C-alpha positions as YAML, in Angstrom:
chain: A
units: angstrom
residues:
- id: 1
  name: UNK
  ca: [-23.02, -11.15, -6.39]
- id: 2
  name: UNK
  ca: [-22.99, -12.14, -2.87]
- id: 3
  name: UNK
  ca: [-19.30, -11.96, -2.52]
- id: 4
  name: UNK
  ca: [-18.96, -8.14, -4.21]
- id: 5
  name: UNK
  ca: [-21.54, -6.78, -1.97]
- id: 6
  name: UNK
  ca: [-19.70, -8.54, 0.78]
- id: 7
  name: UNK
  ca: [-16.43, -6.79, -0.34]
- id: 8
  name: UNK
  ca: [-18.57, -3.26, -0.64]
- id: 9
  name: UNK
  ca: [-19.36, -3.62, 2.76]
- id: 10
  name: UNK
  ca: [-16.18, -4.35, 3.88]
- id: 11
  name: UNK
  ca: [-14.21, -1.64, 2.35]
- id: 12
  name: UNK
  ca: [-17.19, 0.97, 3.52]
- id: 13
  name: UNK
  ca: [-17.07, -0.44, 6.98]
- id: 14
  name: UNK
  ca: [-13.49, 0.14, 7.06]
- id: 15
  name: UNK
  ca: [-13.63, 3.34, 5.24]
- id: 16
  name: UNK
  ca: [-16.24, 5.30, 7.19]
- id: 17
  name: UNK
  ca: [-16.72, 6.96, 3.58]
- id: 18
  name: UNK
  ca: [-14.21, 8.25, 0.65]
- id: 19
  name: UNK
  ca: [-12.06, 10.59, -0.66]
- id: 20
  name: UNK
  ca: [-8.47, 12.16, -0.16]
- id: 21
  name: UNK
  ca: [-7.87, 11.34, 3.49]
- id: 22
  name: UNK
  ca: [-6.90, 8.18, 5.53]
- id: 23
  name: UNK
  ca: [-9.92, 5.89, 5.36]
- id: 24
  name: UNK
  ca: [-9.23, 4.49, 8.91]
- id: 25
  name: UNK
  ca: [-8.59, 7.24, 12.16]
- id: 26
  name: UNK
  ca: [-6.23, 4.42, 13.18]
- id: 27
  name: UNK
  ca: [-3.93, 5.60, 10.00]
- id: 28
  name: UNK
  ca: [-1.50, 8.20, 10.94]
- id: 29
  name: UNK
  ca: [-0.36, 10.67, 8.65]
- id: 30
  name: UNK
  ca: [2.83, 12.29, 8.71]
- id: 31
  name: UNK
  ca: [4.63, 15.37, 7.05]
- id: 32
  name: UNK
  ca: [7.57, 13.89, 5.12]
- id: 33
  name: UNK
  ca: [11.02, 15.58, 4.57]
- id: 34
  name: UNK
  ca: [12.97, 14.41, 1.74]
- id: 35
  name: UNK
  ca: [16.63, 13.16, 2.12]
- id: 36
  name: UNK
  ca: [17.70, 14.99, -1.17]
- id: 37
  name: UNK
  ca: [18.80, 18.51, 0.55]
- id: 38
  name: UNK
  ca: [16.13, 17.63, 3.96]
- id: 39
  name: UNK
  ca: [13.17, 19.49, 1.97]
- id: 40
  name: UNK
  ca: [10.00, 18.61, 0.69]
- id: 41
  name: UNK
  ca: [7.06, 19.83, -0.51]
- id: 42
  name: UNK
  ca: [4.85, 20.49, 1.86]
- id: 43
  name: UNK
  ca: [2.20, 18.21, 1.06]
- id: 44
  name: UNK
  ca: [4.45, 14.63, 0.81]
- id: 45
  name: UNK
  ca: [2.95, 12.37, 3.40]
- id: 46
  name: UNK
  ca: [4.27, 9.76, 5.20]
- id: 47
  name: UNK
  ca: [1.04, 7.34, 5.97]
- id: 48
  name: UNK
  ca: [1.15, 4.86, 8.77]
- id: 49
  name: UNK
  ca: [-1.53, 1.77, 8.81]
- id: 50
  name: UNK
  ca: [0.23, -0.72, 10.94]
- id: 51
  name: UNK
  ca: [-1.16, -3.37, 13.69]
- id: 52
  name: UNK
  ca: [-4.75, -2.49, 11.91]
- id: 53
  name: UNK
  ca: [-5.81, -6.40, 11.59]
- id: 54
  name: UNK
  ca: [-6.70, -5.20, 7.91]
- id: 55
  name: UNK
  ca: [-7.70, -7.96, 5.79]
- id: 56
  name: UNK
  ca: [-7.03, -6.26, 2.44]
- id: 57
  name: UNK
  ca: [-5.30, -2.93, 0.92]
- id: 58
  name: UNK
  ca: [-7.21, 0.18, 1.65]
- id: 59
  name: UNK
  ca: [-8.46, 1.45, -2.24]
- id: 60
  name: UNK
  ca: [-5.27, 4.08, -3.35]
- id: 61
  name: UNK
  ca: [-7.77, 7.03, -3.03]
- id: 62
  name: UNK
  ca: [-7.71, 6.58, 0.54]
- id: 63
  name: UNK
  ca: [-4.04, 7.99, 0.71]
- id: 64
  name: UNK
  ca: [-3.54, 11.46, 0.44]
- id: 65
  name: UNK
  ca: [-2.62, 12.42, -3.25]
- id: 66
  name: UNK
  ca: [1.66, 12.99, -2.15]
- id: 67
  name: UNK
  ca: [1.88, 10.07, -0.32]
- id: 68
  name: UNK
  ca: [5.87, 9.22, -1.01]
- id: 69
  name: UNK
  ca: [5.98, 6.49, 1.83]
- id: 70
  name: UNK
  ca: [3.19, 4.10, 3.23]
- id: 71
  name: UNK
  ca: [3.69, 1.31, 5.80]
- id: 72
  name: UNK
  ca: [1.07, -1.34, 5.67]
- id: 73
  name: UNK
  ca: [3.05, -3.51, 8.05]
- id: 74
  name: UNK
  ca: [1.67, -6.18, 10.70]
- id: 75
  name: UNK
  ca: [-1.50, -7.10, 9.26]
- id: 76
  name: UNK
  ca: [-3.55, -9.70, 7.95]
- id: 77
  name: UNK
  ca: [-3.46, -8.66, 4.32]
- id: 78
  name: UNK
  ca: [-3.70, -11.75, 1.96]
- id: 79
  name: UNK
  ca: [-3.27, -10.57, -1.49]
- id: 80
  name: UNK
  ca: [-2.27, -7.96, -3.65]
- id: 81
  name: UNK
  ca: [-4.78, -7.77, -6.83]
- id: 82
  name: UNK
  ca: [-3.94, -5.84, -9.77]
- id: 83
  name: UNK
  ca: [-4.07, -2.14, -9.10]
- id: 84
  name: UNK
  ca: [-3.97, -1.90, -5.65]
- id: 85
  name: UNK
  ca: [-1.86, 1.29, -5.47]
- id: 86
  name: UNK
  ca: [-2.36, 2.63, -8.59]
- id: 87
  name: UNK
  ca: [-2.81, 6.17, -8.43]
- id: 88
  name: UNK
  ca: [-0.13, 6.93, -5.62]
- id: 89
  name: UNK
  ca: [2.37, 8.07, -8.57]
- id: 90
  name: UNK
  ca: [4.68, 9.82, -5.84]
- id: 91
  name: UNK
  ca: [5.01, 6.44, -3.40]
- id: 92
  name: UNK
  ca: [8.73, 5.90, -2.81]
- id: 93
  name: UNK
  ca: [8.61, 3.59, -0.16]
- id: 94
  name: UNK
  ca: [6.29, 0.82, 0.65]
- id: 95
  name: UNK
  ca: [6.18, -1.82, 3.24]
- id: 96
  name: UNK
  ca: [4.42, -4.78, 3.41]
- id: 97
  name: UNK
  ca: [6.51, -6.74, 5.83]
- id: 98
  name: UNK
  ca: [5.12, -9.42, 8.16]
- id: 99
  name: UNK
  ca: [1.36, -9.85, 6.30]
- id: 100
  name: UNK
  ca: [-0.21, -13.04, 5.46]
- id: 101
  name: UNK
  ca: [0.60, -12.34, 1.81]
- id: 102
  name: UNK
  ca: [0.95, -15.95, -0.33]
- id: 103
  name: UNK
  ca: [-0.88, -13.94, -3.87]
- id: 104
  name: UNK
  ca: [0.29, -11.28, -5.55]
- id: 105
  name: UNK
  ca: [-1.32, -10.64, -8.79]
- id: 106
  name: UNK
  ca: [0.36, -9.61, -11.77]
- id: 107
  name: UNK
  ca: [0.23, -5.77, -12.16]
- id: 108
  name: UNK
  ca: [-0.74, -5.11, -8.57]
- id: 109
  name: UNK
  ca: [2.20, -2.53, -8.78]
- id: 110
  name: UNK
  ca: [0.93, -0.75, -11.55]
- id: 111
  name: UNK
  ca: [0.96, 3.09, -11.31]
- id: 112
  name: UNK
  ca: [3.83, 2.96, -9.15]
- id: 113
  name: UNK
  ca: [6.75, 5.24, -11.33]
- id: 114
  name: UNK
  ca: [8.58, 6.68, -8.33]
- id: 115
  name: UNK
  ca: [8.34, 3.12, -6.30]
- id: 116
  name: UNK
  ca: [12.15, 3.06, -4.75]
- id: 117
  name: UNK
  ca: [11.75, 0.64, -1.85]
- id: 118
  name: UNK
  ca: [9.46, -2.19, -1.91]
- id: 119
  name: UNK
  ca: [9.03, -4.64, 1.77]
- id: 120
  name: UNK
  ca: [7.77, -7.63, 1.10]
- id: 121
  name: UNK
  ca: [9.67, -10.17, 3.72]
- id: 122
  name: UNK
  ca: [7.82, -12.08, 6.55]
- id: 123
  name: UNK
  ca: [5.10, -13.15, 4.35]
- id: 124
  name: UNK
  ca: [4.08, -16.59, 2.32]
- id: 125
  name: UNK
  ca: [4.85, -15.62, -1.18]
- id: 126
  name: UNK
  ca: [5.62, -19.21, -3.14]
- id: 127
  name: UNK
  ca: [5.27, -18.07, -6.36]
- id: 128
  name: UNK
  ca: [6.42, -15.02, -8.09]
- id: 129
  name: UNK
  ca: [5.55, -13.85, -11.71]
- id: 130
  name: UNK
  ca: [7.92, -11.31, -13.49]
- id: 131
  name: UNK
  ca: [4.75, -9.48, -14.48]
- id: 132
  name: UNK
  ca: [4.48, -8.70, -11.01]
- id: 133
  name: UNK
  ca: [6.70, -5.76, -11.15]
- id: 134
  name: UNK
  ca: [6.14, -4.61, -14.22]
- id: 135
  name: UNK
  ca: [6.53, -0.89, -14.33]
- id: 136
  name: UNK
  ca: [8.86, -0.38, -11.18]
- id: 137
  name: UNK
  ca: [11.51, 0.81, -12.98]
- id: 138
  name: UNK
  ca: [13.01, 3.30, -10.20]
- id: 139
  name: UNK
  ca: [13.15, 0.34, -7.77]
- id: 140
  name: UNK
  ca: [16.72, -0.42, -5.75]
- id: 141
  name: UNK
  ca: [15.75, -2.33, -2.88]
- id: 142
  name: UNK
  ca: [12.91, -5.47, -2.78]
...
């Protein structure tokens, strides 16, 4: 019990509240064009949380809804638990390069249909389970 309302704390002391927009101010949030013809819908957004010491992933709802790249690089992120971006069904691109990541849980890419590029170098993964990346079925580059 201790440990949940721990973790509740956490993510609302990092949140500053909920909803559709960047949970942190130290996010940055970009219009994105897309390479296929250089349009896009004016809504994809490309979302920036880098050198945030953040501990774990910000909750998916925290993204705006047409997020099609998010960089989650150079933090302290340990583990990815099951879920952790589902919901961002238009992500194309995420990086997760140079974390403290050594778990990822099995399904932690779940919800993830448009996933294209996934960065997971510069971390301490040992152990990788095929369930892992279940449902990345648009992927080309890990």
């Amino acid at each position: 019990m201790k440990v949940d309302v721990l973790r509740l704390f956490v993510i609302l002391l990092l949140g500053g509240g909920c909803g559709g927009s960047p949970v942190s101010s130290d996010c940055k949030s970009y219009d994105e064009r897309s390479k296929s013809g250089g349009k896009s819908l004016p809504s994809d957004q490309k979302v920036v949380c880098s050198n945030m010491e953040l501990h774990q992933v910000l909750p998916p709802d925290s993204f705006p809804n047409r997020t099609v790249i998010l960089i989650l690089n150079n933090n302290k992120i340990q583990e990815l638990r099951n879920g952790s971006f589902f919901g961002l069904s238009t992500l194309e691109k995420l990086d997760l390069r140079s974390n403290m990541i050594s778990r990822i849980e099995p399904g932690a890419f779940l919800g993830l249909p448009a996933l294209k590029r996934l960065d997971l170098s510069n971390n301490s993964i040992g152990c990788l389970n095929v369930d892992i990346f279940k449902g990345l079925t648009n992927l080309i580059r890990l």
